[in-house]
PDB file of C-alpha atoms in Angstrom:
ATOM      1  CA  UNK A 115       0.000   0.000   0.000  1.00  0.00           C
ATOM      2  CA  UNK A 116       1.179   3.525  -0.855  1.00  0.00           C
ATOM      3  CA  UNK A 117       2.433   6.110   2.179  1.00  0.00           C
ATOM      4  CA  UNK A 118       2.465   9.511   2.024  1.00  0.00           C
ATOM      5  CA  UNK A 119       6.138  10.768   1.657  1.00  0.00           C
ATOM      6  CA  UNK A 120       8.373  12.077   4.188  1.00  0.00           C
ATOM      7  CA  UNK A 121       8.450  15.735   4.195  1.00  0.00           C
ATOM      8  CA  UNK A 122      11.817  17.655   4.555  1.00  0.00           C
ATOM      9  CA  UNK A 123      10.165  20.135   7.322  1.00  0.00           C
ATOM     10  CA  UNK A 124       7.178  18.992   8.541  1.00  0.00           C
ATOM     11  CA  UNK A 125       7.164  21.860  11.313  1.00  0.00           C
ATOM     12  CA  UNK A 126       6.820  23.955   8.789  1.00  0.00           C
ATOM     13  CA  UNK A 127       3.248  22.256   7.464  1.00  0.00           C
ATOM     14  CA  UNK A 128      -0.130  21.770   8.411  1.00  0.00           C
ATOM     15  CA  UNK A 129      -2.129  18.781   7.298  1.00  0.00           C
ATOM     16  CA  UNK A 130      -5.596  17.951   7.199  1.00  0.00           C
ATOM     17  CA  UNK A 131      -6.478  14.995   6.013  1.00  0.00           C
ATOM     18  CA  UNK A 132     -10.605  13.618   5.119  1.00  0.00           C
ATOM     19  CA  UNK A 133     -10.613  11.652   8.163  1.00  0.00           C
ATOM     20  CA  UNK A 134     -14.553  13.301   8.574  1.00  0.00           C
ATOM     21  CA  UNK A 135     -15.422  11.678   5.175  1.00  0.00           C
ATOM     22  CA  UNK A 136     -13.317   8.320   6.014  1.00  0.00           C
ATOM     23  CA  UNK A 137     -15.630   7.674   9.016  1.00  0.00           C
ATOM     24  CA  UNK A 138     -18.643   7.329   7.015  1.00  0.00           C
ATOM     25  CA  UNK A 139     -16.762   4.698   5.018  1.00  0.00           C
ATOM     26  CA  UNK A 140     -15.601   2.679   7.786  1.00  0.00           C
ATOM     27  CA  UNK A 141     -19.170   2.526   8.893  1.00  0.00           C
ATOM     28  CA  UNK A 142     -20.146   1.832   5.445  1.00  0.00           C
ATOM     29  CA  UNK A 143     -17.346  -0.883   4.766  1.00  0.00           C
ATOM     30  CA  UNK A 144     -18.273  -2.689   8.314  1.00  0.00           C
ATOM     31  CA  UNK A 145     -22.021  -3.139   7.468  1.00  0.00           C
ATOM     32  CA  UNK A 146     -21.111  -4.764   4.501  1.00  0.00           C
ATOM     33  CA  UNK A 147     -18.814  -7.389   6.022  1.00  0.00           C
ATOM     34  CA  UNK A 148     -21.650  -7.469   8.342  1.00  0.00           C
ATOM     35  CA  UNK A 149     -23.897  -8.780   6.100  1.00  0.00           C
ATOM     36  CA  UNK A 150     -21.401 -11.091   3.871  1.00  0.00           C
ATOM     37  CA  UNK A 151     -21.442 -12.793   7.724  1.00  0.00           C
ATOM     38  CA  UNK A 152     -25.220 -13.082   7.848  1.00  0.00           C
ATOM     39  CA  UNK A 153     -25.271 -14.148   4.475  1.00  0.00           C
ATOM     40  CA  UNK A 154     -22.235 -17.054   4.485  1.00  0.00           C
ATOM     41  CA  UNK A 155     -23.727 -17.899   7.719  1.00  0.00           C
ATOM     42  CA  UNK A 156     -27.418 -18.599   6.281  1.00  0.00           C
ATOM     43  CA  UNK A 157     -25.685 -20.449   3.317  1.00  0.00           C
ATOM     44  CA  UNK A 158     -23.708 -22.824   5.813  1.00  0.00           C
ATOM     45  CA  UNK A 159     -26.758 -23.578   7.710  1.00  0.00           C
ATOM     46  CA  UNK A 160     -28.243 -24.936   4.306  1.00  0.00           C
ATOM     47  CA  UNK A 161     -30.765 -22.468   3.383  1.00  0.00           C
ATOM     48  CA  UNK A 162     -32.010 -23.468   0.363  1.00  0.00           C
ATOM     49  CA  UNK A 163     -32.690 -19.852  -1.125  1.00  0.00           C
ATOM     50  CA  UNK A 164     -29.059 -19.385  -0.467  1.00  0.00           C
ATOM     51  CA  UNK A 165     -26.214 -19.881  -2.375  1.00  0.00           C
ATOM     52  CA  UNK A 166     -21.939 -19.916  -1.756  1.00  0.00           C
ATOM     53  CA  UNK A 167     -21.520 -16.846  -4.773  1.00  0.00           C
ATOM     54  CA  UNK A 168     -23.976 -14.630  -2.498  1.00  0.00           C
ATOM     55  CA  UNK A 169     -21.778 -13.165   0.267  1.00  0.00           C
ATOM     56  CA  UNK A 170     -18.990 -12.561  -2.422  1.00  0.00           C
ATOM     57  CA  UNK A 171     -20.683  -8.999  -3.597  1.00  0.00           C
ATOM     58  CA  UNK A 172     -20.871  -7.526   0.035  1.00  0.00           C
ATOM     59  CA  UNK A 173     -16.700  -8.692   0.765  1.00  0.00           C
ATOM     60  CA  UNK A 174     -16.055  -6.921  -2.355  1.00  0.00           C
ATOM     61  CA  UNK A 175     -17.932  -3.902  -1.570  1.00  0.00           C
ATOM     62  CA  UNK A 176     -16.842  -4.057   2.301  1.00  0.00           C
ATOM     63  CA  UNK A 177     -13.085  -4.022   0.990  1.00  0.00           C
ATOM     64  CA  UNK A 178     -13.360  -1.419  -1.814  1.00  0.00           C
ATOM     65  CA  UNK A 179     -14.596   1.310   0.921  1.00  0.00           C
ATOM     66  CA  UNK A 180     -12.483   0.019   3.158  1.00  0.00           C
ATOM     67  CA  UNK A 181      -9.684   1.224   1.014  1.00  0.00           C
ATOM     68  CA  UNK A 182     -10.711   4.036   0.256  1.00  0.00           C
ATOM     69  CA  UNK A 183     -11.392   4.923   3.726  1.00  0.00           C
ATOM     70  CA  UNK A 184      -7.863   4.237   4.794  1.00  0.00           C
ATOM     71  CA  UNK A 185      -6.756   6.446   1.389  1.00  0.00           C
ATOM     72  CA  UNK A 186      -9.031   8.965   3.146  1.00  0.00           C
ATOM     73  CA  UNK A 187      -7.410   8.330   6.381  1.00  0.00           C
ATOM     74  CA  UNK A 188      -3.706   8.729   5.196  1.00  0.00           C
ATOM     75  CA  UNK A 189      -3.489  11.330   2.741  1.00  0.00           C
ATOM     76  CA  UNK A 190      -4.111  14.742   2.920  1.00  0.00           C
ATOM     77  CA  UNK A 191      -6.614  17.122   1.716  1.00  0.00           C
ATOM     78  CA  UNK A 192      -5.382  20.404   2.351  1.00  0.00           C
ATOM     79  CA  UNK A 193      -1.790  21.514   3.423  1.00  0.00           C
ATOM     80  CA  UNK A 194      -0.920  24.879   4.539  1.00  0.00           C
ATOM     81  CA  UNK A 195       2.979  25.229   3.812  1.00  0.00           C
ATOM     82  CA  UNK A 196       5.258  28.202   3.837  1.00  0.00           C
ATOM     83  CA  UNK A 197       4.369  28.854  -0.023  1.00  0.00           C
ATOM     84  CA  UNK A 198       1.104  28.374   0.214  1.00  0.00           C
ATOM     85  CA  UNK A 199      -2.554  26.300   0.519  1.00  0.00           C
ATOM     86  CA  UNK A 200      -1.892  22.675  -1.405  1.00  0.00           C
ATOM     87  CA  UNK A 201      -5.297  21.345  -2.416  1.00  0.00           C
ATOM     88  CA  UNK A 202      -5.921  17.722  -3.143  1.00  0.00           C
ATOM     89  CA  UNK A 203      -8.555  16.110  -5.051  1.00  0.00           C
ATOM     90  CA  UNK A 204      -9.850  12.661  -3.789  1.00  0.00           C
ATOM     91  CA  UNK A 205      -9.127  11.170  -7.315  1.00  0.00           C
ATOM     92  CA  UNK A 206      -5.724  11.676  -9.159  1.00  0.00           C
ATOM     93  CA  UNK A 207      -4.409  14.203  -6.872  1.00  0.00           C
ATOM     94  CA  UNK A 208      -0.819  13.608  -8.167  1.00  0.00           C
ATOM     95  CA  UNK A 209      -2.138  15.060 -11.404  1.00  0.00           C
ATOM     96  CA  UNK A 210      -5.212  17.507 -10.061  1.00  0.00           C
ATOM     97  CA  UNK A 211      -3.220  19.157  -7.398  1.00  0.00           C
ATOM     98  CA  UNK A 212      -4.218  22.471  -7.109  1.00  0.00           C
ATOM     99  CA  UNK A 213      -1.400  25.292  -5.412  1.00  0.00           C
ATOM    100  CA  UNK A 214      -2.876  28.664  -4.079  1.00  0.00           C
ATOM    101  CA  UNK A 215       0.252  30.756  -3.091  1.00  0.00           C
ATOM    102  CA  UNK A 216      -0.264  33.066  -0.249  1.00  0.00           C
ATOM    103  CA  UNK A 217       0.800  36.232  -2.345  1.00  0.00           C
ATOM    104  CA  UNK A 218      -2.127  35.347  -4.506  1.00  0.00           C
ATOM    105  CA  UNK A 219      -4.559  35.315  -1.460  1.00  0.00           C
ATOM    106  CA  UNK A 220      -6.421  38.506  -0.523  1.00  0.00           C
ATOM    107  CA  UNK A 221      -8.277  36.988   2.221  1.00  0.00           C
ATOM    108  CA  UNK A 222     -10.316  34.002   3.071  1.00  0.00           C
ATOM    109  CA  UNK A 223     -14.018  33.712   4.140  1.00  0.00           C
ATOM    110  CA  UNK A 224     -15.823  30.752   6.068  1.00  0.00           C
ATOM    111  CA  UNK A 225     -19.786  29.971   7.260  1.00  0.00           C
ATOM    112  CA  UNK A 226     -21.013  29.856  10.206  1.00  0.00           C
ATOM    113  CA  UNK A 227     -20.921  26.209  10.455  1.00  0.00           C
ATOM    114  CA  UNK A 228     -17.486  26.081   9.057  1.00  0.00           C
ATOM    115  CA  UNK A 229     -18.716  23.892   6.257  1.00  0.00           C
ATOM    116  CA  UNK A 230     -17.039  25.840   3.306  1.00  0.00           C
ATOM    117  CA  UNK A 231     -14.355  28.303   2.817  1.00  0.00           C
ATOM    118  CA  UNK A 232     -14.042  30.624   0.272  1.00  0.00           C
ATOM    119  CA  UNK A 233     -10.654  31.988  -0.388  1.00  0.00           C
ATOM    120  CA  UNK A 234     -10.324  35.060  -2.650  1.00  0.00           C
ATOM    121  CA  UNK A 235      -7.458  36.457  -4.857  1.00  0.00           C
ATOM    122  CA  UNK A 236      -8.739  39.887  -4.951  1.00  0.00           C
ATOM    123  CA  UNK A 237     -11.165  42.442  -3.225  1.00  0.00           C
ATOM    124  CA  UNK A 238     -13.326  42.508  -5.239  1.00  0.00           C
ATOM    125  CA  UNK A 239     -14.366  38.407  -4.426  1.00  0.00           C
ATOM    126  CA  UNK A 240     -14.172  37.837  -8.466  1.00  0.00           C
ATOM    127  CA  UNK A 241     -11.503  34.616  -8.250  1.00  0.00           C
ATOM    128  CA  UNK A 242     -10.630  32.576  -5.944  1.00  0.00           C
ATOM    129  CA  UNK A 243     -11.393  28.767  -4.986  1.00  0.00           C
ATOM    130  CA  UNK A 244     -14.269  27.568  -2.749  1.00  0.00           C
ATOM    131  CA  UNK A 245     -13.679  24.484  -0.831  1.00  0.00           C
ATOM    132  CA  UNK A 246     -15.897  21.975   1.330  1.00  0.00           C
ATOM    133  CA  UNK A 247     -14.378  21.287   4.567  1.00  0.00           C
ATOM    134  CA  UNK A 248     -16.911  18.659   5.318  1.00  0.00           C
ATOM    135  CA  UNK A 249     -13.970  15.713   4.146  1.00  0.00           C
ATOM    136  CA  UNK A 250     -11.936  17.209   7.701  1.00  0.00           C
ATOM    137  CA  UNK A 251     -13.239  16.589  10.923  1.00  0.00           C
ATOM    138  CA  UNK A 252     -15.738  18.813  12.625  1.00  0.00           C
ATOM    139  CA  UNK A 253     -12.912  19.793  15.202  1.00  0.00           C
ATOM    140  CA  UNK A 254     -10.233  20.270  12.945  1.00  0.00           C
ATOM    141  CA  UNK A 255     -12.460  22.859  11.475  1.00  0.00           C
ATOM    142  CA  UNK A 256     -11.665  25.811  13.595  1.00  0.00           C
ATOM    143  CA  UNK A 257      -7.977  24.911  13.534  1.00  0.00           C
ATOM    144  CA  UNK A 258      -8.101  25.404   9.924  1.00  0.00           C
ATOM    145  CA  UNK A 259      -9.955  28.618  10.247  1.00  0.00           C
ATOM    146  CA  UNK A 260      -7.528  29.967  12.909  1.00  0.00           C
ATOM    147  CA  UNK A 261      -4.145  28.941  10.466  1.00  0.00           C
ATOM    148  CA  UNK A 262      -5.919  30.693   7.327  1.00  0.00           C
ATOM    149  CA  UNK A 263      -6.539  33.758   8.848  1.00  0.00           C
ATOM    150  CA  UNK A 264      -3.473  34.302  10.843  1.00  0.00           C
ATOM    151  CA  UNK A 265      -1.054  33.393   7.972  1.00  0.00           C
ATOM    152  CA  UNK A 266      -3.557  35.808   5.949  1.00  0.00           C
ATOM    153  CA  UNK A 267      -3.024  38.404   8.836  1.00  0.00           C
ATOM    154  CA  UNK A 268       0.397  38.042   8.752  1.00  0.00           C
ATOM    155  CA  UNK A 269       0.794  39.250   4.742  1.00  0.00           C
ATOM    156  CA  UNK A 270      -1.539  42.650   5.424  1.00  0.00           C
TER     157      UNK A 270
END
């Protein structure tokens, strides 16, 4: 299985990874091994209606989102680094990856329920990039909020 790299100065980074959309996959992935149980268990107890192919479907599902979950788990989503916000899509993100620097940033904005940010390249709000922050967990949230705006702070 792939590992994120080392990084030459990892003091100098903040990572947040989509642990808040891995847990939903976990969940997801454990229900289905859940019922490829029930389902090899009903066959072995010689249900007729039942047959040995039937759990095979659920263990594939239960181990696809399982690995994406742990792909969720590992890698990151957003890193704040001394040039700037690193953005990483869930799919191809070796190819996709999207680099804000901060001397393109004017300033950043959030909701209330810390759900999206909005980070703008001029005054006026006419470019930028809008990002979910649903994918990071609730708590990290704030954290994420607080590092934006200070590093933001810091430039004016």
């Amino acid at each position: 299985m792939a590992a994120p790299k080392t990084v030459a100065e990892p003091h100098k980074e903040l990572r947040f990874t989509r642990a808040g959309q891995a847990q939903g996959m976990f969940i997801a992935a454990t229900v289905a091994f859940a019922f490829t149980l029930l389902i090899t268990i009903t066959w072995f107890m010689g249900h007729p209606d039942f047959r040995w192919w039937m759990p095979l479907p659920f263990l594939v599902l239960a181990w696809l989102l399982a690995r994406v979950a742990l792909h969720c788990t590992r890698h990151a989503y957003i890193i704040l680094t001394p040039m700037g916000i690193e953005i990483f899509p869930l799919l191809k993100p070796e190819k996709n990856l999207n680099l804000i620097y901060w001397t393109e940033l004017d300033h950043a904005d959030f909701n209330e329920e810390l759900t999206l940010a909005k980070l703008h390249r001029d005054a006026e709000e006419s470019s930028g990039a809008v990002l979910s922050l649903k994918p990071i967990l609730a708590k990290q949230r704030p954290l994420l909020k607080k590092a934006l705006e200070g590093r933001l702070a810091e430039k004016a």
